[in-house]
CSV table of C-alpha atoms in Angstrom, one decimal:
chain,number,residue,atom,x,y,z
D,15,MET,CA,0.3,35.4,5.4
D,16,GLU,CA,3.9,34.4,5.7
D,17,ASN,CA,3.1,32.3,8.8
D,18,THR,CA,0.4,30.5,6.8
D,19,LEU,CA,2.8,29.7,4.0
D,20,GLU,CA,5.4,28.6,6.4
D,21,LYS,CA,2.9,26.3,8.1
D,22,THR,CA,1.8,24.8,4.8
D,23,ALA,CA,5.4,24.2,3.7
D,24,THR,CA,6.2,22.2,6.8
D,25,ALA,CA,2.9,20.5,7.2
D,26,THR,CA,3.4,16.8,8.0
D,27,PHE,CA,1.2,13.8,7.2
D,28,ILE,CA,3.7,11.4,8.7
D,29,SER,CA,7.2,11.8,10.1
D,30,PRO,CA,10.2,9.9,8.6
D,31,ALA,CA,10.6,7.8,11.8
D,32,ASP,CA,6.9,6.7,11.6
D,33,MET,CA,7.2,6.0,7.9
D,34,LEU,CA,10.1,3.7,8.5
D,35,ALA,CA,8.3,1.9,11.3
D,36,HIS,CA,5.2,1.5,9.1
D,37,TRP,CA,7.3,0.0,6.2
D,38,GLN,CA,9.1,-2.3,8.6
D,39,GLY,CA,5.6,-3.5,9.9
D,40,HIS,CA,4.7,-4.3,6.3
D,41,ARG,CA,8.1,-6.1,5.8
D,42,ASN,CA,7.4,-8.2,8.9
D,43,LEU,CA,4.0,-9.2,7.4
D,44,THR,CA,5.5,-10.0,4.0
D,45,ARG,CA,8.1,-12.2,5.8
D,46,ARG,CA,5.3,-14.2,7.4
D,47,VAL,CA,3.5,-14.6,4.0
D,48,ILE,CA,6.8,-16.0,2.5
D,49,ALA,CA,7.1,-18.3,5.5
D,50,ALA,CA,3.5,-19.5,5.1
D,51,PHE,CA,4.3,-21.0,1.6
D,52,PRO,CA,5.4,-24.6,1.4
D,53,GLU,CA,8.9,-24.8,-0.2
D,54,LYS,CA,7.6,-26.5,-3.4
D,55,GLU,CA,4.7,-24.1,-4.0
D,56,LEU,CA,6.8,-21.0,-3.3
D,57,PHE,CA,8.8,-21.9,-6.4
D,58,GLU,CA,6.2,-23.6,-8.5
D,59,PHE,CA,2.7,-22.5,-7.8
D,60,SER,CA,1.0,-19.7,-9.8
D,61,ILE,CA,-2.4,-18.6,-11.1
D,62,GLY,CA,-3.4,-17.2,-14.5
D,63,GLY,CA,0.1,-17.2,-16.0
D,64,MET,CA,1.5,-15.0,-13.2
D,65,ARG,CA,4.9,-15.4,-11.6
D,66,THR,CA,5.5,-17.7,-8.7
D,67,PHE,CA,5.7,-16.0,-5.3
D,68,SER,CA,9.4,-16.6,-5.1
D,69,ALA,CA,9.9,-14.7,-8.4
D,70,ILE,CA,7.7,-11.9,-7.0
D,71,VAL,CA,9.8,-11.7,-3.8
D,72,GLN,CA,12.9,-11.4,-6.0
D,73,GLU,CA,11.4,-8.3,-7.4
D,74,LEU,CA,10.7,-7.0,-3.9
D,75,LEU,CA,14.3,-7.8,-2.9
D,76,ALA,CA,15.6,-6.0,-6.0
D,77,LEU,CA,13.6,-2.8,-5.2
D,78,GLY,CA,13.6,-2.2,-1.5
D,79,ALA,CA,17.2,-2.1,-0.1
D,80,PRO,CA,18.9,-1.3,-3.5
D,81,GLY,CA,16.4,1.4,-4.1
D,82,LEU,CA,16.9,2.9,-0.7
D,83,ARG,CA,20.7,2.6,-1.1
D,84,GLN,CA,20.5,4.8,-4.2
D,85,ILE,CA,18.6,7.4,-2.2
D,86,ALA,CA,20.6,7.3,1.0
D,87,MET,CA,24.1,6.8,-0.5
D,88,GLU,CA,23.5,8.5,-3.9
D,89,THR,CA,25.0,5.4,-5.6
D,90,ASN,CA,24.0,4.2,-9.0
D,91,GLU,CA,22.0,1.0,-8.6
D,92,LYS,CA,21.0,-1.5,-11.3
D,93,LEU,CA,17.7,-3.2,-11.2
D,94,ASN,CA,18.5,-6.9,-10.8
D,95,GLU,CA,15.4,-9.1,-10.3
D,96,ASP,CA,17.3,-12.3,-11.0
D,97,ILE,CA,18.8,-13.0,-7.6
D,98,LYS,CA,20.6,-16.3,-7.9
D,99,GLU,CA,20.9,-16.8,-4.1
D,100,ALA,CA,17.1,-16.8,-3.7
D,101,ASN,CA,16.9,-20.5,-4.5
D,102,SER,CA,15.3,-21.8,-1.3
D,103,LYS,CA,12.8,-20.6,1.2
D,104,GLU,CA,15.5,-20.4,3.9
D,105,ASN,CA,17.7,-18.3,1.6
D,106,ILE,CA,14.9,-16.0,0.6
D,107,LEU,CA,14.0,-15.4,4.3
D,108,ARG,CA,17.7,-14.7,5.1
D,109,LEU,CA,17.9,-12.2,2.1
D,110,TRP,CA,14.7,-10.6,3.3
D,111,ASP,CA,16.1,-10.1,6.9
D,112,GLU,CA,19.3,-8.7,5.5
D,113,SER,CA,17.4,-6.2,3.4
D,114,THR,CA,15.3,-5.2,6.4
D,115,ALA,CA,18.4,-4.5,8.5
D,116,GLU,CA,19.9,-2.6,5.6
D,117,ILE,CA,16.8,-0.5,5.1
D,118,THR,CA,16.8,0.5,8.8
D,119,GLN,CA,20.5,1.5,8.6
D,120,LEU,CA,20.1,3.4,5.4
D,121,TRP,CA,17.0,5.3,6.5
D,122,SER,CA,18.9,7.0,9.3
D,123,LYS,CA,21.3,8.5,6.7
D,124,ILE,CA,18.5,10.4,4.8
D,125,PRO,CA,18.0,14.0,6.0
D,126,ALA,CA,14.3,14.8,6.1
D,127,GLU,CA,14.7,17.7,3.6
D,128,ARG,CA,15.7,15.2,1.0
D,129,PHE,CA,12.3,13.4,0.9
D,130,ASN,CA,10.9,16.1,-1.5
D,131,GLU,CA,13.9,16.0,-3.9
D,132,LYS,CA,13.5,14.7,-7.4
D,133,ILE,CA,15.3,11.5,-8.3
D,134,VAL,CA,15.4,9.0,-11.2
D,135,ALA,CA,15.2,5.6,-9.5
D,136,PHE,CA,17.5,3.0,-11.0
D,137,GLY,CA,18.3,5.5,-13.7
D,138,GLN,CA,14.8,4.9,-15.2
D,139,TYR,CA,11.9,6.0,-13.1
D,140,GLU,CA,11.4,9.7,-12.4
D,141,GLY,CA,9.8,10.8,-9.2
D,142,THR,CA,10.5,12.4,-5.8
D,143,VAL,CA,12.2,10.5,-3.0
D,144,TRP,CA,8.9,10.2,-1.1
D,145,SER,CA,7.0,8.9,-4.2
D,146,THR,CA,9.8,6.4,-5.0
D,147,ILE,CA,9.8,5.0,-1.4
D,148,LEU,CA,6.0,4.8,-1.4
D,149,TYR,CA,6.2,3.0,-4.7
D,150,TYR,CA,8.4,0.4,-3.1
D,151,ILE,CA,6.1,0.0,-0.2
D,152,ASP,CA,2.9,0.0,-2.2
D,153,ASN,CA,4.4,-2.5,-4.7
D,154,GLU,CA,5.2,-4.8,-1.8
D,155,ILE,CA,1.6,-4.6,-0.5
D,156,HIS,CA,0.2,-5.1,-4.0
D,157,HIS,CA,2.2,-8.2,-4.7
D,158,ARG,CA,1.8,-9.6,-1.2
D,159,GLY,CA,-2.0,-9.4,-1.8
D,160,GLN,CA,-1.4,-11.6,-4.8
D,161,GLY,CA,0.5,-14.0,-2.5
D,162,TYR,CA,-2.6,-14.1,-0.2
D,163,VAL,CA,-4.7,-15.4,-3.2
D,164,TYR,CA,-2.1,-18.1,-3.9
D,165,LEU,CA,-2.2,-19.2,-0.3
D,166,ARG,CA,-6.0,-19.3,-0.2
D,167,ALA,CA,-6.0,-21.3,-3.5
D,168,LEU,CA,-3.5,-23.7,-1.8
D,169,ASN,CA,-6.0,-23.9,1.2
D,170,ILE,CA,-3.5,-22.2,3.5
D,171,GLU,CA,-4.6,-19.6,5.9
D,172,PRO,CA,-2.5,-16.4,5.4
D,173,PRO,CA,-1.5,-14.2,8.3
D,174,PHE,CA,-3.9,-11.4,9.3
D,175,PHE,CA,-3.4,-8.3,7.2
D,176,TRP,CA,-3.6,-6.0,10.2
D,177,GLU,CA,-0.9,-7.8,12.2
D,178,ARG,CA,2.4,-6.2,11.7
R,13,MET,CA,20.0,20.7,21.1
R,14,GLU,CA,16.6,22.4,21.2
R,15,ASN,CA,16.9,23.2,17.5
R,16,THR,CA,17.6,19.6,16.7
R,17,LEU,CA,14.5,18.5,18.7
R,18,GLU,CA,12.4,21.1,16.9
R,19,LYS,CA,13.6,19.9,13.5
R,20,THR,CA,12.9,16.3,14.4
R,21,ALA,CA,9.4,17.1,15.6
R,22,THR,CA,8.4,18.8,12.4
R,23,ALA,CA,10.3,16.5,10.0
R,24,THR,CA,8.1,15.5,7.1
R,25,PHE,CA,8.1,12.4,5.0
R,26,ILE,CA,5.2,13.5,2.9
R,27,SER,CA,2.9,16.6,3.1
R,28,PRO,CA,-0.9,16.2,3.6
R,29,ALA,CA,-1.5,17.6,0.0
R,30,ASP,CA,0.9,15.0,-1.5
R,31,MET,CA,-0.7,12.2,0.5
R,32,LEU,CA,-4.2,13.0,-0.7
R,33,ALA,CA,-2.9,13.1,-4.3
R,34,HIS,CA,-1.2,9.8,-3.8
R,35,TRP,CA,-4.4,8.2,-2.4
R,36,GLN,CA,-6.5,9.6,-5.3
R,37,GLY,CA,-4.0,8.1,-7.7
R,38,HIS,CA,-4.6,4.8,-6.1
R,39,ARG,CA,-8.4,5.3,-6.2
R,40,ASN,CA,-8.1,6.1,-9.9
R,41,LEU,CA,-6.3,2.8,-10.4
R,42,THR,CA,-8.8,0.8,-8.3
R,43,ARG,CA,-11.6,2.3,-10.4
R,44,ARG,CA,-10.0,1.0,-13.5
R,45,VAL,CA,-9.6,-2.4,-11.9
R,46,ILE,CA,-13.4,-2.5,-11.1
R,47,ALA,CA,-14.2,-1.4,-14.6
R,48,ALA,CA,-12.0,-4.2,-16.1
R,49,PHE,CA,-14.3,-6.9,-14.6
R,50,PRO,CA,-17.1,-8.2,-16.7
R,51,GLU,CA,-20.4,-7.5,-14.9
R,52,LYS,CA,-21.1,-11.2,-14.2
R,53,GLU,CA,-17.6,-12.0,-12.9
R,54,LEU,CA,-17.5,-8.9,-10.7
R,55,PHE,CA,-20.4,-10.4,-8.7
R,56,GLU,CA,-19.7,-14.2,-9.1
R,57,PHE,CA,-16.0,-15.0,-9.6
R,58,SER,CA,-13.7,-15.8,-6.8
R,59,ILE,CA,-10.7,-18.0,-5.9
R,60,GLY,CA,-10.0,-20.2,-2.9
R,61,GLY,CA,-13.2,-19.4,-1.1
R,62,MET,CA,-12.4,-15.7,-1.0
R,63,ARG,CA,-15.0,-12.9,-1.6
R,64,THR,CA,-16.0,-11.7,-5.0
R,65,PHE,CA,-14.4,-8.5,-6.1
R,66,SER,CA,-17.8,-6.7,-5.7
R,67,ALA,CA,-17.9,-7.7,-2.0
R,68,ILE,CA,-14.3,-6.6,-1.6
R,69,VAL,CA,-15.1,-3.2,-3.1
R,70,GLN,CA,-18.0,-2.9,-0.7
R,71,GLU,CA,-15.5,-3.1,2.1
R,72,LEU,CA,-13.4,-0.4,0.5
R,73,LEU,CA,-16.4,1.8,0.1
R,74,ALA,CA,-17.3,1.2,3.8
R,75,LEU,CA,-13.8,2.2,5.0
R,76,GLY,CA,-12.6,5.1,2.8
R,77,ALA,CA,-15.1,8.0,2.8
R,78,PRO,CA,-16.9,7.0,6.1
R,79,GLY,CA,-13.5,6.5,7.8
R,80,LEU,CA,-12.3,9.9,6.7
R,81,ARG,CA,-15.7,11.5,7.6
R,82,GLN,CA,-15.1,10.3,11.2
R,83,ILE,CA,-11.7,11.9,11.2
R,84,ALA,CA,-12.6,15.2,9.5
R,85,MET,CA,-16.1,15.8,11.0
R,86,GLU,CA,-15.6,13.9,14.3
R,87,THR,CA,-18.8,12.0,13.7
R,88,ASN,CA,-19.5,8.5,14.9
R,89,GLU,CA,-19.5,6.2,11.9
R,90,LYS,CA,-20.6,2.6,11.8
R,91,LEU,CA,-18.8,0.0,9.7
R,92,ASN,CA,-21.3,-1.1,7.1
R,93,GLU,CA,-19.9,-3.4,4.5
R,94,ASP,CA,-23.3,-4.4,3.2
R,95,ILE,CA,-24.0,-1.6,0.7
R,96,LYS,CA,-27.3,-2.5,-0.9
R,97,GLU,CA,-26.9,0.0,-3.7
R,98,ALA,CA,-23.7,-1.7,-4.9
R,99,ASN,CA,-25.7,-4.1,-7.0
R,100,SER,CA,-24.4,-3.4,-10.4
R,101,LYS,CA,-21.0,-2.4,-11.9
R,102,GLU,CA,-22.5,0.9,-12.9
R,103,ASN,CA,-23.7,1.6,-9.4
R,104,ILE,CA,-20.4,0.5,-7.8
R,105,LEU,CA,-18.5,2.9,-10.1
R,106,ARG,CA,-20.9,5.7,-9.2
R,107,LEU,CA,-20.5,5.0,-5.5
R,108,TRP,CA,-16.7,4.9,-6.0
R,109,ASP,CA,-16.7,8.3,-7.7
R,110,GLU,CA,-19.0,9.8,-5.0
R,111,SER,CA,-16.6,8.5,-2.3
R,112,THR,CA,-13.6,10.0,-4.2
R,113,ALA,CA,-15.2,13.4,-4.4
R,114,GLU,CA,-16.1,13.2,-0.7
R,115,ILE,CA,-12.6,12.2,0.3
R,116,THR,CA,-11.2,15.3,-1.5
R,117,GLN,CA,-13.7,17.6,0.2
R,118,LEU,CA,-13.2,16.1,3.7
R,119,TRP,CA,-9.3,16.1,3.4
R,120,SER,CA,-9.3,19.9,3.2
R,121,LYS,CA,-11.1,20.1,6.6
R,122,ILE,CA,-8.3,18.2,8.5
R,123,PRO,CA,-5.7,20.5,10.0
R,124,ALA,CA,-2.2,19.1,9.6
R,125,GLU,CA,-1.6,19.0,13.4
R,126,ARG,CA,-4.4,16.4,13.7
R,127,PHE,CA,-2.6,13.6,11.7
R,128,ASN,CA,-0.7,12.6,14.8
R,129,GLU,CA,-3.8,12.5,17.1
R,130,LYS,CA,-5.0,9.2,18.5
R,131,ILE,CA,-8.4,8.0,17.4
R,132,VAL,CA,-10.5,4.8,17.6
R,133,ALA,CA,-11.7,4.2,14.0
R,134,PHE,CA,-15.3,3.1,13.8
R,135,GLY,CA,-15.3,2.9,17.6
R,136,GLN,CA,-13.2,-0.3,17.3
R,137,TYR,CA,-9.7,0.2,15.9
R,138,GLU,CA,-7.1,2.2,17.9
R,139,GLY,CA,-4.5,4.1,16.1
R,140,THR,CA,-3.4,7.6,15.1
R,141,VAL,CA,-5.1,9.6,12.3
R,142,TRP,CA,-2.1,8.9,10.0
R,143,SER,CA,-2.0,5.2,10.7
R,144,THR,CA,-5.7,4.9,10.2
R,145,ILE,CA,-5.6,6.7,6.9
R,146,LEU,CA,-2.6,4.6,5.7
R,147,TYR,CA,-4.6,1.5,6.8
R,148,TYR,CA,-7.4,2.5,4.4
R,149,ILE,CA,-5.0,3.1,1.6
R,150,ASP,CA,-2.9,0.0,2.2
R,151,ASN,CA,-6.0,-2.2,2.5
R,152,GLU,CA,-7.2,-0.8,-0.9
R,153,ILE,CA,-3.8,-1.7,-2.5
R,154,HIS,CA,-3.9,-5.2,-0.8
R,155,HIS,CA,-7.4,-6.1,-2.0
R,156,ARG,CA,-6.9,-4.6,-5.4
R,157,GLY,CA,-3.8,-6.9,-5.8
R,158,GLN,CA,-6.2,-9.7,-5.2
R,159,GLY,CA,-8.4,-8.3,-7.9
R,160,TYR,CA,-5.4,-8.4,-10.3
R,161,VAL,CA,-5.2,-12.2,-9.7
R,162,TYR,CA,-8.9,-12.6,-10.4
R,163,LEU,CA,-8.5,-10.7,-13.7
R,164,ARG,CA,-5.5,-12.7,-14.7
R,165,ALA,CA,-7.3,-16.0,-13.9
R,166,LEU,CA,-10.2,-14.7,-16.1
R,167,ASN,CA,-7.6,-14.0,-18.8
R,168,ILE,CA,-8.2,-10.3,-18.6
R,169,GLU,CA,-5.2,-7.9,-18.7
R,170,PRO,CA,-5.3,-5.6,-15.7
R,171,PRO,CA,-4.3,-2.0,-15.8
R,172,PHE,CA,-0.6,-1.2,-15.2
R,173,PHE,CA,0.1,-0.9,-11.5
R,174,TRP,CA,2.2,2.2,-12.0
R,175,GLU,CA,-0.4,4.2,-14.0
R,176,ARG,CA,-2.4,6.3,-11.6
């Protein structure tokens, strides 16, 4: 009985190292979706009153690395979706790459036992460390899917979803 | 040294039970996105030459429960995205609910040690059990994000992304 409980408590769907690699695969795809937009449409095109893809990417930049910084370094982070530097495609891609490198570096500082801890992300959103990180990843996939529709509406072939 | 290796090998980002609950939360949201479409637009509306949302949901129905059936029961499953029964919103919602119930039932039959096994999903797609299941979930989030744009273009408010 004790062995069964022990086994259940440590049962793993995915290891931390595999989860990071999975996220980085998604970030690589999102980078290629950003790169697929023409400069003008990245900042001006939208459908149905939604945000432009550059505004959406600012949200993703505001969540990913700062969100993980709070988790890994136990800092207080503010949610800032108005990223002044994100004013050209080149700058957005540079900010994206910097965030990607920071995420890899921060990930190595999170001991595995912390993924089940409770946190309040950005001082506002209650969850566990794992649910918060999955929220950041899922939110990136969700909004990138919207970017795919923008690209299709612009008659631009988006990258394959399964290529990471 | 051995202790460190042991710890690394069993390190958990998320437990199987939490992963199922997370997926079911997403399925609940996708159900509400399907329900938000008017019957006619579910089958007729699209943007940029993409599929209608009913055709997209047929893909999701073809992957989720059949994909997990292959994993849990070690059956050979064929990828069938042409689901004849999915011919009305009511029927699609019923098929969705049946898949959701089947996924819960199948999940309980997968021993945790199997998530790291290699498989060839639908006899075509190589990966591990965890990467295959994440593909099904990520693909649902991706296509549902496209459904959000369709709804916005139809001037329909989609459900909140964070409500599961």
